[in-house]
Tab-separated table of C-alpha atoms and ligand atoms in Angstrom:
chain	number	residue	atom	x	y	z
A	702	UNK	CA	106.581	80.913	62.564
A	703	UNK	CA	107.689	84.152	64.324
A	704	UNK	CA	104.699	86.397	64.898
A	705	UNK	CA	104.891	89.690	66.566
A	706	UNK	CA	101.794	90.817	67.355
A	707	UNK	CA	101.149	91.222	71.014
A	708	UNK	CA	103.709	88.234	71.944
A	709	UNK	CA	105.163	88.872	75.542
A	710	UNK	CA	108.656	89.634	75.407
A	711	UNK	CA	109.583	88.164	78.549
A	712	UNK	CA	108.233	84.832	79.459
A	713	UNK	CA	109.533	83.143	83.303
A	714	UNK	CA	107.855	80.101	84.341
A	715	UNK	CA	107.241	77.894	87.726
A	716	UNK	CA	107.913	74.801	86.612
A	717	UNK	CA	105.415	72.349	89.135
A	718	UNK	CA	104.644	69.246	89.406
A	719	UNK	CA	107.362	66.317	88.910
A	720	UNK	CA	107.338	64.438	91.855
A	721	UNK	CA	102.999	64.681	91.393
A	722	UNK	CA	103.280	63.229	87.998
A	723	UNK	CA	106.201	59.929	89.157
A	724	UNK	CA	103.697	59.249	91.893
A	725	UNK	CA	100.732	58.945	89.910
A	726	UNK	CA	102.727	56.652	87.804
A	727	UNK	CA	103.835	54.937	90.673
A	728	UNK	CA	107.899	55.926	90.072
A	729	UNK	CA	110.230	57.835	92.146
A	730	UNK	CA	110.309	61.574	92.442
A	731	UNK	CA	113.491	61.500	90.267
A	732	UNK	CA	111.649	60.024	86.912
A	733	UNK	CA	109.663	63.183	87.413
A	734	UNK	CA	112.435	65.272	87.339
A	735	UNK	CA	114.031	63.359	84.251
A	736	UNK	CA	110.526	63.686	82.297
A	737	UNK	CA	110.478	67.523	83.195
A	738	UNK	CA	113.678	67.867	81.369
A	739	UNK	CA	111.632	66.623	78.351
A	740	UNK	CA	109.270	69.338	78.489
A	741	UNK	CA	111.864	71.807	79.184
A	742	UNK	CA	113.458	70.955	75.690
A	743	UNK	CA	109.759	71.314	74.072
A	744	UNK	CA	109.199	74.490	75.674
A	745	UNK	CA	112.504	76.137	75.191
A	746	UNK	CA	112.260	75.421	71.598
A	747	UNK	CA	108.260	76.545	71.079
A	748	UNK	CA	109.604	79.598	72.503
A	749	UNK	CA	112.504	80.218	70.244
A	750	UNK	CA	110.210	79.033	67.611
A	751	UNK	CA	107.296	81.589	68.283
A	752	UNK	CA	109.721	84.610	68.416
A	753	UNK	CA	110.085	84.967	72.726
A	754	UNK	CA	113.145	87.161	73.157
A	755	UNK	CA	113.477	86.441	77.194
A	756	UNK	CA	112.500	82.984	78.702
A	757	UNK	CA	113.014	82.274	82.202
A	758	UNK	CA	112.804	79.218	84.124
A	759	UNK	CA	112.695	78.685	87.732
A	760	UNK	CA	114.908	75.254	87.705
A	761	UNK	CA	116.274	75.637	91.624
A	762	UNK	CA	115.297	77.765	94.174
A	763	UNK	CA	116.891	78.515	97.459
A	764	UNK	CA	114.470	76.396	99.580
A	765	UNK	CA	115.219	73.754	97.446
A	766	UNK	CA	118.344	72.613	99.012
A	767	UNK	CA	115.844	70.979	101.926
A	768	UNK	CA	115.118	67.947	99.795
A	769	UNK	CA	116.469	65.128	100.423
A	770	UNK	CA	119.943	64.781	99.327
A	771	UNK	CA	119.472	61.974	96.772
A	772	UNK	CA	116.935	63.995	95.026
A	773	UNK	CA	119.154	67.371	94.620
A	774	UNK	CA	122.050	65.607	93.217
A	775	UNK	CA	119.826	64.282	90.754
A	776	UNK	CA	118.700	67.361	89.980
A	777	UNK	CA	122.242	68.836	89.836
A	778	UNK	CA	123.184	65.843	87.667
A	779	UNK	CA	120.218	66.059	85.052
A	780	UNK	CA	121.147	70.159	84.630
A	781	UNK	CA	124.639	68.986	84.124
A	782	UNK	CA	123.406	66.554	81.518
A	783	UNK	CA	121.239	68.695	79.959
A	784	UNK	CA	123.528	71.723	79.522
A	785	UNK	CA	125.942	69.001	77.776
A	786	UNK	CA	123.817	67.691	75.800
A	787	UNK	CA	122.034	70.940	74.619
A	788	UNK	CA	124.544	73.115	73.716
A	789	UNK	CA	124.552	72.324	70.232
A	790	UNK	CA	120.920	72.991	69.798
A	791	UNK	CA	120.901	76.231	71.412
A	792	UNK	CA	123.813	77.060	69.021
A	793	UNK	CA	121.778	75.860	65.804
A	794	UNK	CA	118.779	77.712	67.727
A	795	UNK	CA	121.007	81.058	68.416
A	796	UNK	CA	119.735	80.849	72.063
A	797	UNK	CA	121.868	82.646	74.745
A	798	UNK	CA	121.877	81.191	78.191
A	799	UNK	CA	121.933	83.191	81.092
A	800	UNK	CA	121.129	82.469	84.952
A	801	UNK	CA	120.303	84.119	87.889
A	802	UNK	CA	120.633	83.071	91.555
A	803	UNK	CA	124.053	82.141	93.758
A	804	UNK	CA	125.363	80.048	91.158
A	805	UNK	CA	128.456	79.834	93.188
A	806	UNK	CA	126.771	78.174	96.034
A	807	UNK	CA	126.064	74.779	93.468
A	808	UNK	CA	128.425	71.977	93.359
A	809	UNK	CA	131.918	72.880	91.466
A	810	UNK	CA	130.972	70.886	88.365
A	811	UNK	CA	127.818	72.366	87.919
A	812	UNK	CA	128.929	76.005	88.076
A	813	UNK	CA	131.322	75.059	85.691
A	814	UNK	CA	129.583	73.250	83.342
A	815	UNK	CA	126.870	76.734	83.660
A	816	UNK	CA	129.687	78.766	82.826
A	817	UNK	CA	131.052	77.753	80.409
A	818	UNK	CA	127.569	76.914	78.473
A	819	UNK	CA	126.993	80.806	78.852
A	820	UNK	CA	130.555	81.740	77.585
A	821	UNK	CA	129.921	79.547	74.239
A	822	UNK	CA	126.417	80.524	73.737
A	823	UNK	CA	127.279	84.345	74.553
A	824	UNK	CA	127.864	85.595	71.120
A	825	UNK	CA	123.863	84.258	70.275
A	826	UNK	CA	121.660	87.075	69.326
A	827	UNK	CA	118.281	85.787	69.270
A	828	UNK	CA	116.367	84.000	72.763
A	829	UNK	CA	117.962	84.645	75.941
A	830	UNK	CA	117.476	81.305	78.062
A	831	UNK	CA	117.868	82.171	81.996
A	832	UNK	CA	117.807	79.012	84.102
A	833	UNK	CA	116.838	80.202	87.601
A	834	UNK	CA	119.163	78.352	89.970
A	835	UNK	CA	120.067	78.797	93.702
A	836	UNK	CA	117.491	81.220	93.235
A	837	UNK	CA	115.303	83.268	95.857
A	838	UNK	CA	113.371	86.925	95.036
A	839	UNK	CA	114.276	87.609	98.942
A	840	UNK	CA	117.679	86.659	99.007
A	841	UNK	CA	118.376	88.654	95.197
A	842	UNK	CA	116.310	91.527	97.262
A	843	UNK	CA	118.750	91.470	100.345
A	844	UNK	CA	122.030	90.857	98.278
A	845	UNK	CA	121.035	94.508	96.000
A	846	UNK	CA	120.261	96.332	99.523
A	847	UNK	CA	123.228	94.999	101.200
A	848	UNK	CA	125.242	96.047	97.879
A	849	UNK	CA	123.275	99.910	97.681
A	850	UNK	CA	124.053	100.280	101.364
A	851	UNK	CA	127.332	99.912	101.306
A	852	UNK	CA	128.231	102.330	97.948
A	853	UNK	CA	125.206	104.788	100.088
A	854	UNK	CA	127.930	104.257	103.198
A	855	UNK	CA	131.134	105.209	100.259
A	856	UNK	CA	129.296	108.231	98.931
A	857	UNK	CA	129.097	106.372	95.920
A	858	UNK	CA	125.135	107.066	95.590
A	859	UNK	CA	123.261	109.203	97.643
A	860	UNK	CA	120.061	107.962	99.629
A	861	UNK	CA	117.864	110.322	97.409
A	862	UNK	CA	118.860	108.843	94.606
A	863	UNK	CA	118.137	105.044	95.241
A	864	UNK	CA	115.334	105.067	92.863
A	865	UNK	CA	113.753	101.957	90.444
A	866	UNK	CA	116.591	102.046	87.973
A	867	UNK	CA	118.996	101.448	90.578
A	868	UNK	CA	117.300	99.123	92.143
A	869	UNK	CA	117.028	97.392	88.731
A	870	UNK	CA	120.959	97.970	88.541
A	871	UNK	CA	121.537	95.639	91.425
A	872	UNK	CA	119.767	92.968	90.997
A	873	UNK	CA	120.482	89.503	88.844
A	874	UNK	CA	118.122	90.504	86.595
A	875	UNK	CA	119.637	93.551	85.876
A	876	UNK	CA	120.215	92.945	81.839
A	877	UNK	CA	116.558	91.320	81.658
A	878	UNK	CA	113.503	93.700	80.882
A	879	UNK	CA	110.273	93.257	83.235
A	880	UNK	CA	108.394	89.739	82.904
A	881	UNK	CA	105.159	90.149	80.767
A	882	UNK	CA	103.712	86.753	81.446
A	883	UNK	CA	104.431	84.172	84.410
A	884	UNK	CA	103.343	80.767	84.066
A	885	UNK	CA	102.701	78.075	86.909
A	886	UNK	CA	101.772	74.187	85.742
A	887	UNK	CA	100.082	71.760	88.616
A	888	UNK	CA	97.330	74.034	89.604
A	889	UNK	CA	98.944	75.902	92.763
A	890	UNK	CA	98.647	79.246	92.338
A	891	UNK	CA	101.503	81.448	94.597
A	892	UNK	CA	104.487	82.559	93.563
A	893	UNK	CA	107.144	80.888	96.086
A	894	UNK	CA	109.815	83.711	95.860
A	895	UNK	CA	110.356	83.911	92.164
A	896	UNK	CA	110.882	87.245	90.800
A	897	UNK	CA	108.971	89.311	93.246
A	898	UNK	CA	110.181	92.918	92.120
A	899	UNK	CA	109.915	91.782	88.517
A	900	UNK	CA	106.333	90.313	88.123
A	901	UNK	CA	105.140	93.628	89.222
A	902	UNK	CA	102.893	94.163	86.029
A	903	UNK	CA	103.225	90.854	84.648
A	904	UNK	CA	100.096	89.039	83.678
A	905	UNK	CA	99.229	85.421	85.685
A	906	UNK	CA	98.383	82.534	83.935
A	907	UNK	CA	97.858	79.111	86.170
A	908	UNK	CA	97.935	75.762	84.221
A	909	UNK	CA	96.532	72.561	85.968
A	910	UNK	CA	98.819	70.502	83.899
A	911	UNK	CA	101.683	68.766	85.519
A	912	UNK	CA	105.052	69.884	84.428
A	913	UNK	CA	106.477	67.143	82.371
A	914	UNK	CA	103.020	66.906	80.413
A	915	UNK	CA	103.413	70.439	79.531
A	916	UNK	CA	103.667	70.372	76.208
A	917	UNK	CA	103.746	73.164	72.966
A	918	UNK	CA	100.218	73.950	72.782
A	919	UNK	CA	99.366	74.676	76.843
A	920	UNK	CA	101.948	76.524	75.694
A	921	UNK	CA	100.586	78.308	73.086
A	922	UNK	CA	97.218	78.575	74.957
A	923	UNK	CA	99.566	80.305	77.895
A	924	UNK	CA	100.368	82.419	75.172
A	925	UNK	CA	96.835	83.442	73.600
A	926	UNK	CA	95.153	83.858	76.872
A	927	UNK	CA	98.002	86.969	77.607
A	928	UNK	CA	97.156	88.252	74.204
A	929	UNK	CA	93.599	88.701	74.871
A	930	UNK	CA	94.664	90.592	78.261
A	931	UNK	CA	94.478	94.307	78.252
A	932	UNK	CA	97.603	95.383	80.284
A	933	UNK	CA	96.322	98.670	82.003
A	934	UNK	CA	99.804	99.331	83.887
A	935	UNK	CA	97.107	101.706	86.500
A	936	UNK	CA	95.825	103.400	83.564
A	937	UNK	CA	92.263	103.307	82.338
A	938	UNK	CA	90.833	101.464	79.352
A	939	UNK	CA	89.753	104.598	77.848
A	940	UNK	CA	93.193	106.148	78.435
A	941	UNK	CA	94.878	103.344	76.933
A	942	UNK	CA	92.837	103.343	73.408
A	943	UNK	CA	92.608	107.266	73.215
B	1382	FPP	C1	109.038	71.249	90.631
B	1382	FPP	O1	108.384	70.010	90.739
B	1382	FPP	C2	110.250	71.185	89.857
B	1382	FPP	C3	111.518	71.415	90.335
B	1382	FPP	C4	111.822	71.771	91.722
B	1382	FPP	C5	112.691	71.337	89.479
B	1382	FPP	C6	112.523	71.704	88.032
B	1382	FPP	C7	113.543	70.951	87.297
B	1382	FPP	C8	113.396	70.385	86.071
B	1382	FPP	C9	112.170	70.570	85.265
B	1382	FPP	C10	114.455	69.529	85.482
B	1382	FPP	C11	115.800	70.135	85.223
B	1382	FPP	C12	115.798	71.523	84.682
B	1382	FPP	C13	116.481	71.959	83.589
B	1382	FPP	C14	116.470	73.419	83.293
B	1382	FPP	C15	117.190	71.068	82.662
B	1382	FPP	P1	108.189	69.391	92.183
B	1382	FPP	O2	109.276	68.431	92.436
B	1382	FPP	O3	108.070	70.481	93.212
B	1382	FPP	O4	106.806	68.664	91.998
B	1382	FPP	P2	105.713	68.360	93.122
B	1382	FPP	O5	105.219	69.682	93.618
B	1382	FPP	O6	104.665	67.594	92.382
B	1382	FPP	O7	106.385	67.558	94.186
C-alpha cells in the first residue's frame, strides 16, 4: 500500500554485517554476502511497495578494495548476478537504477553490466534505486572541488559564487534530493564515508540486526521510528507548528 503521510523521500542505507552473520553460522564471509543479496531484494521491493521515491544503498565503498581479493570478486560477481537477474523485476516494479561512485574504476564487465541496467531501466518513473559502488563521501568531495577549481581557474564561475547549489551541481548525487533517513544494520553506529554532505539533516536510525536478517518489518519499524521524529532543520518546535 502506498501511504504518504510523513514517508521519507529519500532513504540510503549502510548495509552491515555479512561476514558477522557467515561466522556465526560457521560459513565463509562470501555466504554472507550471497544472503545479503536476499535482503537487498526484500528491501528494495518493501520500498517500492511503501511508496519511497529515492533508495540508496551503500553496496561498495572505496576502502573496500582492501579485502582480500577472493572476497571482492565475489562481491563483483554477485552484483553482476544480481543486476542480471533483476532487471525484469525492476521493470515490472518501474524502478530506475542509478549509481554513484567511480564506476569506471570496477572490473570491465561490471561497469557494463551497470550500464546498461541503467540505460534499460531509464525510462522508469517511479523508485530510483542508486547502488553505491566504488563509493567514498571524501573522494565525491575532492573530485567536485577539483572540478569547481578548475571552471573558478576558466572564469567559468566566480569564487563568490561557489555556494550550496553548486556544490550540489558537482557532486554524484547531483539529480538526488537530500537523504531524510539513513539506516545502519549490525549495531555500529558511524557513518564510514557515506554521503557526508548529504546526511546533513537526515534523521539516524541504528538497527542491531545483521544485514542479511534484515527483513520488511525492521524495515518498516526504520520507517515509523522517522515518522515520529520532529525534523527541526535549526528551527524551534514552536516555530515549526505556528
Ligand atoms: C557489509 O558487511 C557489506 C558489504 C561490504 C557489501 C554489501 C553487499 C551486499 C549486501 C551484496 C551485494 C549487493 C547488491 C546491491 C546486490 P561486512 O562484510 O562489512 O560485514 P561484517 O562487518 O560483519 O564483516
Amino acid at each position: 500500500m502506498i501511504e504518504t503521510n510523513n514517508l521519507p523521500k529519500h532513504v540510503a542505507i549502510i548495509m552491515d554485517g555479512n561476514g558477522r552473520w557467515a561466522k556465526a553460522k560457521g560459513k565463509n564471509r562470501v555466504f554472507g554476502h550471497r544472503s545479503g543479496t536476499q535482503a537487498v531484494k526484500k528491501i528494495v521491493e518493501k520500498s517500492a511497495e511503501m511508496g519511497i521515491d529515492y533508495l540508496t544503498l551503500y553496496a561498495f565503498s572505496t576502502e573496500n578494495w582492501d579485502r582480500p581479493k577472493t572476497e571482492v570478486s565475489s562481491l563483483m560477481d554477485l552484483l553482476i548476478k544480481a543486476l542480471r537477474r533483476e532487471l525484469d523485476k525492476m521493470l515490472s516494479n518501474n524502478i530506475q537504477l542509478r549509481s554513484i561512485g567511480d564506476i569506471s574504476q570496477l572490473p570491465a564487465e561490471v561497469e557494463k553490466e551497470l550500464k546498461d541496467t541503467i540505460e534499460k531501466t531509464s525510462k522508469n518513473s517511479g523508485m530510483v534505486l542508486t547502488l553505491a559502488l566504488n563509493y567514498g563521501a571524501r573522494q565525491e568531495l575532492t573530485q567536485a572541488i577539483q572540478e569547481i577549481s578548475r571552471k573558478v581557474k576558466n572564469n567559468i564561475i566566480s569564487p563568490e559564487n561557489v555556494d550550496e547549489t553548486i556544490i550540489n551541481e558537482h557532486l554524484y548525487t547531483r539529480n538526488l534530493p537530500g537523504v531524510d533517513l539513513l539506516i545502519r544494520t549490525s549495531g555500529e553506529q558511524r557513518i564510514s564515508n557515506f554521503l557526508l554532505w548529504q546526511i546533513a539533516y537526515a534523521e539516524l536510525y541504528f538497527s542491531t540486526v545483521l544485514w542479511p536478517d534484515f527483513n520488511e518489518e525492521h524495515f518498516r519499524t526504520a520507517i515509523d521510528s522517522y515518522k515520529k521524529r520532529e525534523r527541526r532543520f535549526g528551527k524551534t518546535s514552536e516555530q515549526l507548528t505556528n
